């Protein structure tokens, strides 16, 4: 197959490509190499809110040929959506700040990998295999040494990791809350009965219907942030809910109508967190990633994922969980499971030391409690 190495000049924002052949599976990967100065910012995804609609724009300068300057020290694997690329840029920038030698032209390359989840948009995730569909091809590229590190949205990462890989690094977590976006109402509570809210998340659907049973939910409301805003603008739905973290990373918070509190909408496990994986035998990359790890975030995510693993959660299961440090330095963990129709929501919470073993135990214990309370058949309603 053909791939393209693109060298980006941030000042002019021009992308330059040349084809070459690799042994990747057909149609799965393209590579983007960046020659950027230390401290440079990610490319802007322009956007504005005008009149009743939302506008999202992205443009690049004309393409020119350029020879690749050098072999990359680090090849970052990522999905190709604007949000995934923003997360890859954030990772690149943090690497350059921590390791100035990586600011040299061509030292860091970003490899765009199209996953099964990106290719199949016409069906709910649960019907085509679940969240692992956003990470599988990237994990394969990592295992095959076609990339050196993989940048993931942590809420897309299954509770198990592929053999020969580790995930030793979480970047500082963004805002975990969900954003309400609507052209006609200021909040969910102000939506008229019968209004249609678009979401691909059973977690959002179940909590929304539990509080507002008069609303309707359009499932399989999939696509990147820009696609969902376009569908909203076209009147496909009256409102939608999106992770505030993603909107912040895309500099698109001006599209937010209001922000839901944690009490109104408990976030998904690991929402707002970026995880970076490498091969388990790659000490060089593990050292690079150790300099980026935010330990408070890593511990919180570990607690939440222990809870999820205990429930054997999938895309067919409405599950939410959030661990944070309180004012006294302890961990507060809140969790819930819900029936898909929102008719019943079961909640629990834990408090304990903000230490790895204690937080893992809290997550597992909360999962065991909710499994016992839910009983057989709870998730099949």
Tab-separated table of C-alpha atoms in Angstrom:
chain	number	residue	atom	x	y	z
A	1	UNK	CA	0.000	0.000	0.000
A	2	UNK	CA	1.007	3.655	-0.250
A	3	UNK	CA	1.455	5.926	2.718
A	4	UNK	CA	2.376	9.589	2.941
A	5	UNK	CA	4.955	11.196	5.190
A	6	UNK	CA	3.845	14.773	5.764
A	7	UNK	CA	6.188	17.419	7.099
A	8	UNK	CA	4.348	20.338	8.684
A	9	UNK	CA	5.669	23.867	8.842
A	10	UNK	CA	3.591	25.252	11.703
A	11	UNK	CA	4.030	28.908	10.749
A	12	UNK	CA	2.664	28.393	7.264
A	13	UNK	CA	0.684	25.284	8.185
A	14	UNK	CA	1.653	23.561	4.941
A	15	UNK	CA	1.590	19.805	4.562
A	16	UNK	CA	4.053	18.113	2.238
A	17	UNK	CA	3.853	14.489	1.200
A	18	UNK	CA	5.694	11.814	-0.691
A	19	UNK	CA	4.541	8.220	-1.248
A	20	UNK	CA	6.386	5.129	-0.120
A	21	UNK	CA	5.495	1.487	0.418
A	22	UNK	CA	5.221	-0.434	3.679
A	23	UNK	CA	3.967	-3.760	4.956
A	24	UNK	CA	0.932	-2.281	6.718
A	25	UNK	CA	-2.421	-3.881	5.964
A	26	UNK	CA	-4.144	-2.092	3.126
A	27	UNK	CA	-5.845	1.174	3.952
A	28	UNK	CA	-4.877	1.239	7.604
A	29	UNK	CA	-2.151	3.810	8.118
A	30	UNK	CA	-0.740	7.098	6.944
A	31	UNK	CA	2.191	8.850	8.581
A	32	UNK	CA	2.608	12.492	9.442
A	33	UNK	CA	6.035	13.806	10.462
A	34	UNK	CA	6.313	17.206	12.116
A	35	UNK	CA	9.162	19.720	12.047
A	36	UNK	CA	8.051	22.072	14.779
A	37	UNK	CA	9.851	24.244	17.295
A	38	UNK	CA	9.694	23.528	20.994
A	39	UNK	CA	6.585	24.966	22.608
A	40	UNK	CA	4.613	25.224	19.379
A	41	UNK	CA	0.868	24.803	19.492
A	42	UNK	CA	-1.379	22.297	17.780
A	43	UNK	CA	-2.982	23.333	14.501
A	44	UNK	CA	-6.193	25.201	15.139
A	45	UNK	CA	-9.493	23.724	14.119
A	46	UNK	CA	-11.365	26.931	13.453
A	47	UNK	CA	-14.926	27.146	14.567
A	48	UNK	CA	-17.611	29.674	15.312
A	49	UNK	CA	-21.185	29.880	16.418
A	50	UNK	CA	-23.172	32.138	14.101
A	51	UNK	CA	-26.896	32.683	14.104
A	52	UNK	CA	-28.563	29.357	14.783
A	53	UNK	CA	-25.760	27.156	13.474
A	54	UNK	CA	-22.315	25.883	14.266
A	55	UNK	CA	-19.414	26.163	11.838
A	56	UNK	CA	-16.293	23.986	12.052
A	57	UNK	CA	-13.430	24.628	9.662
A	58	UNK	CA	-10.020	23.134	8.973
A	59	UNK	CA	-7.710	24.176	6.141
A	60	UNK	CA	-4.143	23.596	4.987
A	61	UNK	CA	-1.814	25.287	2.542
A	62	UNK	CA	-0.890	23.820	-0.871
A	63	UNK	CA	1.052	20.551	-0.942
A	64	UNK	CA	4.718	20.529	-1.940
A	65	UNK	CA	7.309	17.788	-2.220
A	66	UNK	CA	9.947	17.543	0.477
A	67	UNK	CA	12.438	14.840	1.430
A	68	UNK	CA	12.141	13.441	4.930
A	69	UNK	CA	14.881	15.073	7.007
A	70	UNK	CA	15.786	12.156	9.283
A	71	UNK	CA	14.569	8.958	10.850
A	72	UNK	CA	12.191	9.756	13.673
A	73	UNK	CA	13.247	9.091	17.243
A	74	UNK	CA	9.614	8.615	18.274
A	75	UNK	CA	6.728	7.580	16.032
A	76	UNK	CA	3.403	8.419	17.690
A	77	UNK	CA	0.438	6.288	16.618
A	78	UNK	CA	-3.024	7.843	16.708
A	79	UNK	CA	-6.434	7.892	15.094
A	80	UNK	CA	-6.952	10.596	12.513
A	81	UNK	CA	-9.904	12.537	13.938
A	82	UNK	CA	-9.313	16.197	14.856
A	83	UNK	CA	-9.614	15.314	18.560
A	84	UNK	CA	-7.223	12.360	18.312
A	85	UNK	CA	-4.717	14.549	16.481
A	86	UNK	CA	-5.060	17.286	19.103
A	87	UNK	CA	-4.179	14.673	21.742
A	88	UNK	CA	-1.202	13.498	19.681
A	89	UNK	CA	-0.002	17.112	19.328
A	90	UNK	CA	-0.350	17.573	23.089
A	91	UNK	CA	1.766	14.474	23.643
A	92	UNK	CA	4.372	15.691	21.144
A	93	UNK	CA	4.568	19.131	22.771
A	94	UNK	CA	5.005	17.664	26.241
A	95	UNK	CA	7.746	15.340	24.971
A	96	UNK	CA	9.610	18.305	23.484
A	97	UNK	CA	9.325	20.313	26.697
A	98	UNK	CA	10.649	17.395	28.771
A	99	UNK	CA	13.282	16.370	26.202
A	100	UNK	CA	14.486	19.420	24.213
A	101	UNK	CA	16.572	17.224	21.917
A	102	UNK	CA	13.292	16.037	20.380
A	103	UNK	CA	12.676	19.548	19.026
A	104	UNK	CA	15.110	18.794	16.199
A	105	UNK	CA	13.408	18.570	12.820
A	106	UNK	CA	12.013	15.100	12.099
A	107	UNK	CA	12.606	13.731	15.607
A	108	UNK	CA	8.910	13.113	16.231
A	109	UNK	CA	6.599	11.642	13.639
A	110	UNK	CA	2.847	11.216	13.966
A	111	UNK	CA	1.397	8.136	12.293
A	112	UNK	CA	-2.314	8.251	11.535
A	113	UNK	CA	-4.007	4.863	11.761
A	114	UNK	CA	-7.591	4.333	10.657
A	115	UNK	CA	-9.325	1.923	13.015
A	116	UNK	CA	-12.328	-0.302	12.435
A	117	UNK	CA	-14.386	1.983	14.652
A	118	UNK	CA	-13.544	4.903	12.380
A	119	UNK	CA	-14.450	3.001	9.225
A	120	UNK	CA	-17.861	1.681	10.315
A	121	UNK	CA	-20.141	4.547	11.330
A	122	UNK	CA	-23.510	3.163	10.303
A	123	UNK	CA	-23.885	0.764	13.253
A	124	UNK	CA	-23.774	1.125	17.058
A	125	UNK	CA	-20.392	0.244	18.557
A	126	UNK	CA	-21.944	-2.603	20.542
A	127	UNK	CA	-23.074	-4.274	17.315
A	128	UNK	CA	-19.615	-4.275	15.729
A	129	UNK	CA	-17.492	-5.302	18.677
A	130	UNK	CA	-17.301	-2.546	21.268
A	131	UNK	CA	-14.729	0.054	22.252
A	132	UNK	CA	-11.668	-2.020	21.342
A	133	UNK	CA	-12.451	-1.153	17.740
A	134	UNK	CA	-10.879	2.281	18.303
A	135	UNK	CA	-7.589	0.827	19.543
A	136	UNK	CA	-7.074	-2.568	17.885
A	137	UNK	CA	-5.218	-1.462	14.735
A	138	UNK	CA	-3.108	1.014	16.707
A	139	UNK	CA	-2.157	-1.733	19.175
A	140	UNK	CA	-1.208	-4.002	16.286
A	141	UNK	CA	1.028	-1.305	14.809
A	142	UNK	CA	2.691	-0.903	18.219
A	143	UNK	CA	3.266	-4.640	18.665
A	144	UNK	CA	4.681	-4.868	15.114
A	145	UNK	CA	7.099	-1.974	15.836
A	146	UNK	CA	5.541	0.194	13.133
A	147	UNK	CA	5.076	2.878	15.807
A	148	UNK	CA	6.882	3.471	19.102
A	149	UNK	CA	4.084	4.818	21.306
A	150	UNK	CA	0.294	4.867	21.011
A	151	UNK	CA	-1.868	7.759	22.181
A	152	UNK	CA	-5.397	6.779	23.224
A	153	UNK	CA	-8.470	8.358	24.756
A	154	UNK	CA	-8.539	6.266	27.909
A	155	UNK	CA	-12.289	5.730	27.813
A	156	UNK	CA	-11.766	3.862	24.511
A	157	UNK	CA	-9.197	1.473	25.985
A	158	UNK	CA	-10.490	-1.991	27.012
A	159	UNK	CA	-9.741	-3.084	30.568
A	160	UNK	CA	-7.222	-5.603	29.218
A	161	UNK	CA	-4.071	-4.624	27.338
A	162	UNK	CA	-2.652	-6.590	24.411
A	163	UNK	CA	0.243	-8.906	25.191
A	164	UNK	CA	3.692	-7.275	25.110
A	165	UNK	CA	2.309	-3.773	25.684
A	166	UNK	CA	2.096	-1.545	28.750
A	167	UNK	CA	0.307	1.723	29.455
A	168	UNK	CA	2.590	3.483	31.941
A	169	UNK	CA	1.547	7.068	31.297
A	170	UNK	CA	-1.525	9.239	31.728
A	171	UNK	CA	-1.360	12.932	30.923
A	172	UNK	CA	-3.060	15.367	33.351
A	173	UNK	CA	-6.805	14.810	33.148
A	174	UNK	CA	-9.073	17.381	31.544
A	175	UNK	CA	-12.530	18.374	32.813
A	176	UNK	CA	-14.544	15.157	33.167
A	177	UNK	CA	-18.010	16.687	32.803
A	178	UNK	CA	-20.414	16.427	29.874
A	179	UNK	CA	-21.498	19.453	27.844
A	180	UNK	CA	-25.069	20.122	26.709
A	181	UNK	CA	-25.252	21.630	23.224
A	182	UNK	CA	-28.491	22.979	21.822
A	183	UNK	CA	-29.672	25.762	19.542
A	184	UNK	CA	-33.035	26.326	21.223
A	185	UNK	CA	-32.805	25.569	24.962
A	186	UNK	CA	-30.392	26.700	27.660
A	187	UNK	CA	-30.384	23.418	29.573
A	188	UNK	CA	-31.658	19.858	29.419
A	189	UNK	CA	-34.456	20.796	31.808
A	190	UNK	CA	-35.748	23.398	29.331
A	191	UNK	CA	-36.130	20.956	26.424
A	192	UNK	CA	-39.806	20.440	25.511
A	193	UNK	CA	-41.278	16.971	25.943
A	194	UNK	CA	-40.579	14.814	22.933
A	195	UNK	CA	-37.345	16.604	22.030
A	196	UNK	CA	-34.746	14.343	20.442
A	197	UNK	CA	-31.262	14.207	21.951
A	198	UNK	CA	-28.515	12.545	19.929
A	199	UNK	CA	-25.886	10.369	21.599
A	200	UNK	CA	-23.986	7.165	20.901
A	201	UNK	CA	-23.483	6.597	24.640
A	202	UNK	CA	-25.743	4.258	26.613
A	203	UNK	CA	-24.357	5.869	29.771
A	204	UNK	CA	-25.645	9.270	28.690
A	205	UNK	CA	-28.902	7.853	27.352
A	206	UNK	CA	-29.783	5.964	30.545
A	207	UNK	CA	-28.992	8.836	32.919
A	208	UNK	CA	-30.794	11.321	30.676
A	209	UNK	CA	-33.970	9.223	30.442
A	210	UNK	CA	-33.862	8.495	34.163
A	211	UNK	CA	-34.125	12.210	34.919
A	212	UNK	CA	-36.132	13.307	31.871
A	213	UNK	CA	-38.318	10.394	30.698
A	214	UNK	CA	-40.317	12.673	28.368
A	215	UNK	CA	-37.296	13.113	26.084
A	216	UNK	CA	-36.384	10.876	23.179
A	217	UNK	CA	-32.885	9.659	22.392
A	218	UNK	CA	-31.513	9.065	18.911
A	219	UNK	CA	-28.989	6.255	19.317
A	220	UNK	CA	-26.000	5.654	17.082
A	221	UNK	CA	-25.436	9.416	16.892
A	222	UNK	CA	-21.821	8.794	15.913
A	223	UNK	CA	-19.045	10.719	14.191
A	224	UNK	CA	-16.413	13.192	15.316
A	225	UNK	CA	-17.275	16.407	17.137
A	226	UNK	CA	-17.566	18.391	13.921
A	227	UNK	CA	-19.911	15.812	12.371
A	228	UNK	CA	-22.199	15.799	15.391
A	229	UNK	CA	-22.409	19.586	15.467
A	230	UNK	CA	-23.266	19.587	11.775
A	231	UNK	CA	-26.080	17.070	12.365
A	232	UNK	CA	-27.378	19.272	15.174
A	233	UNK	CA	-27.262	22.316	12.909
A	234	UNK	CA	-29.188	20.393	10.229
A	235	UNK	CA	-31.982	19.588	12.696
A	236	UNK	CA	-31.366	15.829	12.858
A	237	UNK	CA	-31.655	16.228	16.649
A	238	UNK	CA	-32.619	19.089	18.940
A	239	UNK	CA	-29.647	18.646	21.283
A	240	UNK	CA	-26.608	16.531	21.963
A	241	UNK	CA	-24.207	15.772	24.804
A	242	UNK	CA	-20.437	15.735	24.306
A	243	UNK	CA	-17.432	15.348	26.587
A	244	UNK	CA	-16.296	18.793	27.679
A	245	UNK	CA	-12.682	17.561	27.639
A	246	UNK	CA	-12.753	17.020	23.901
A	247	UNK	CA	-14.284	20.427	23.236
A	248	UNK	CA	-11.594	22.060	25.350
A	249	UNK	CA	-8.799	20.229	23.538
A	250	UNK	CA	-10.265	21.365	20.215
A	251	UNK	CA	-10.735	24.953	21.451
A	252	UNK	CA	-14.443	24.626	20.705
A	253	UNK	CA	-16.002	25.468	24.064
A	254	UNK	CA	-17.876	28.402	22.520
A	255	UNK	CA	-20.278	25.778	21.171
A	256	UNK	CA	-21.234	24.695	24.707
A	257	UNK	CA	-24.703	25.730	25.843
A	258	UNK	CA	-24.299	24.551	29.443
A	259	UNK	CA	-22.241	22.077	31.457
A	260	UNK	CA	-23.860	19.210	33.348
A	261	UNK	CA	-22.796	18.691	36.939
A	262	UNK	CA	-21.301	15.407	38.119
A	263	UNK	CA	-24.485	14.819	40.124
A	264	UNK	CA	-26.638	15.207	37.018
A	265	UNK	CA	-24.461	13.149	34.681
A	266	UNK	CA	-21.742	10.917	36.128
A	267	UNK	CA	-18.941	10.634	33.541
A	268	UNK	CA	-17.691	7.558	31.768
A	269	UNK	CA	-14.831	5.632	33.297
A	270	UNK	CA	-11.582	7.432	32.349
A	271	UNK	CA	-13.390	10.311	30.616
A	272	UNK	CA	-11.071	13.256	29.957
A	273	UNK	CA	-7.900	11.179	30.297
A	274	UNK	CA	-5.222	10.473	27.688
A	275	UNK	CA	-3.216	7.255	27.952
A	276	UNK	CA	0.076	6.504	26.234
A	277	UNK	CA	1.193	2.918	25.607
A	278	UNK	CA	4.497	1.407	24.507
A	279	UNK	CA	5.958	-2.071	24.105
A	280	UNK	CA	6.779	-3.759	27.393
A	281	UNK	CA	10.398	-4.376	26.338
A	282	UNK	CA	11.054	-0.828	25.100
A	283	UNK	CA	12.950	0.789	27.972
A	284	UNK	CA	13.790	3.878	25.927
A	285	UNK	CA	10.141	4.735	25.306
A	286	UNK	CA	9.178	3.827	28.871
A	287	UNK	CA	11.740	6.368	30.075
A	288	UNK	CA	10.339	9.056	27.776
A	289	UNK	CA	6.799	8.347	28.994
A	290	UNK	CA	7.775	8.300	32.673
A	291	UNK	CA	8.644	11.986	32.360
A	292	UNK	CA	5.084	12.762	31.174
A	293	UNK	CA	3.049	10.665	33.599
A	294	UNK	CA	0.634	12.481	35.930
A	295	UNK	CA	0.379	10.167	38.905
A	296	UNK	CA	-2.859	11.525	40.379
A	297	UNK	CA	-4.567	10.881	37.057
A	298	UNK	CA	-3.036	7.423	36.685
A	299	UNK	CA	-4.301	6.388	40.138
A	300	UNK	CA	-7.812	7.743	39.505
A	301	UNK	CA	-8.020	5.929	36.172
A	302	UNK	CA	-6.765	2.714	37.773
A	303	UNK	CA	-9.554	2.881	40.363
A	304	UNK	CA	-12.223	3.490	37.736
A	305	UNK	CA	-10.943	0.762	35.409
A	306	UNK	CA	-10.816	-1.748	38.286
A	307	UNK	CA	-14.513	-1.010	38.817
A	308	UNK	CA	-15.247	-1.413	35.112
A	309	UNK	CA	-13.290	-4.647	34.880
A	310	UNK	CA	-15.206	-6.119	37.817
A	311	UNK	CA	-18.465	-5.385	36.013
A	312	UNK	CA	-17.039	-6.726	32.751
A	313	UNK	CA	-18.446	-3.550	31.222
A	314	UNK	CA	-19.036	-3.205	27.511
A	315	UNK	CA	-20.713	-0.813	25.088
A	316	UNK	CA	-24.000	-2.573	25.876
A	317	UNK	CA	-23.739	-1.679	29.553
A	318	UNK	CA	-24.576	1.765	30.984
A	319	UNK	CA	-21.743	2.249	33.484
A	320	UNK	CA	-20.242	5.401	34.990
A	321	UNK	CA	-17.455	5.959	37.479
A	322	UNK	CA	-15.344	8.850	38.698
A	323	UNK	CA	-12.464	8.952	41.214
A	324	UNK	CA	-10.977	12.212	42.467
A	325	UNK	CA	-8.882	13.598	45.300
A	326	UNK	CA	-10.904	15.538	47.898
A	327	UNK	CA	-9.820	18.538	49.966
A	328	UNK	CA	-8.370	16.251	52.639
A	329	UNK	CA	-6.237	14.368	50.122
A	330	UNK	CA	-8.386	11.231	50.149
A	331	UNK	CA	-10.013	9.486	47.204
A	332	UNK	CA	-13.727	9.884	46.596
A	333	UNK	CA	-15.090	7.334	44.125
A	334	UNK	CA	-18.634	7.512	42.771
A	335	UNK	CA	-20.091	4.858	40.496
A	336	UNK	CA	-23.347	3.718	38.965
A	337	UNK	CA	-24.934	1.151	36.714
A	338	UNK	CA	-28.233	1.657	34.944
A	339	UNK	CA	-30.753	-0.252	32.924
A	340	UNK	CA	-30.445	0.770	29.250
A	341	UNK	CA	-33.910	2.349	29.286
A	342	UNK	CA	-33.006	4.482	32.306
A	343	UNK	CA	-35.851	3.043	34.373
A	344	UNK	CA	-33.459	2.129	37.180
A	345	UNK	CA	-30.129	3.599	38.243
A	346	UNK	CA	-28.055	2.024	41.024
A	347	UNK	CA	-25.410	4.216	42.652
A	348	UNK	CA	-22.661	3.763	45.209
A	349	UNK	CA	-19.610	5.603	46.521
A	350	UNK	CA	-16.388	4.937	48.391
A	351	UNK	CA	-13.852	7.034	50.303
A	352	UNK	CA	-10.334	6.023	51.249
A	353	UNK	CA	-6.608	6.789	50.972
A	354	UNK	CA	-5.365	8.123	47.642
A	355	UNK	CA	-3.011	5.172	47.222
A	356	UNK	CA	-2.889	2.609	44.417
A	357	UNK	CA	-3.780	-0.535	46.376
A	358	UNK	CA	-6.552	1.184	48.326
A	359	UNK	CA	-8.054	2.714	45.179
A	360	UNK	CA	-7.985	-0.567	43.272
A	361	UNK	CA	-9.767	-2.186	46.211
A	362	UNK	CA	-12.401	0.587	46.225
A	363	UNK	CA	-13.097	0.095	42.539
A	364	UNK	CA	-13.430	-3.673	42.850
A	365	UNK	CA	-15.564	-3.414	45.983
A	366	UNK	CA	-17.938	-0.930	44.340
A	367	UNK	CA	-18.251	-3.227	41.339
A	368	UNK	CA	-19.060	-6.232	43.515
A	369	UNK	CA	-21.727	-4.267	45.370
A	370	UNK	CA	-23.485	-3.077	42.226
A	371	UNK	CA	-23.318	-6.522	40.624
A	372	UNK	CA	-25.000	-7.970	43.693
A	373	UNK	CA	-27.677	-5.271	43.821
A	374	UNK	CA	-28.403	-5.426	40.103
A	375	UNK	CA	-28.917	-9.163	39.931
A	376	UNK	CA	-29.248	-11.307	36.804
A	377	UNK	CA	-30.951	-9.765	33.773
A	378	UNK	CA	-30.588	-6.162	34.964
A	379	UNK	CA	-28.761	-5.037	31.822
A	380	UNK	CA	-31.103	-6.812	29.425
A	381	UNK	CA	-34.104	-4.539	29.912
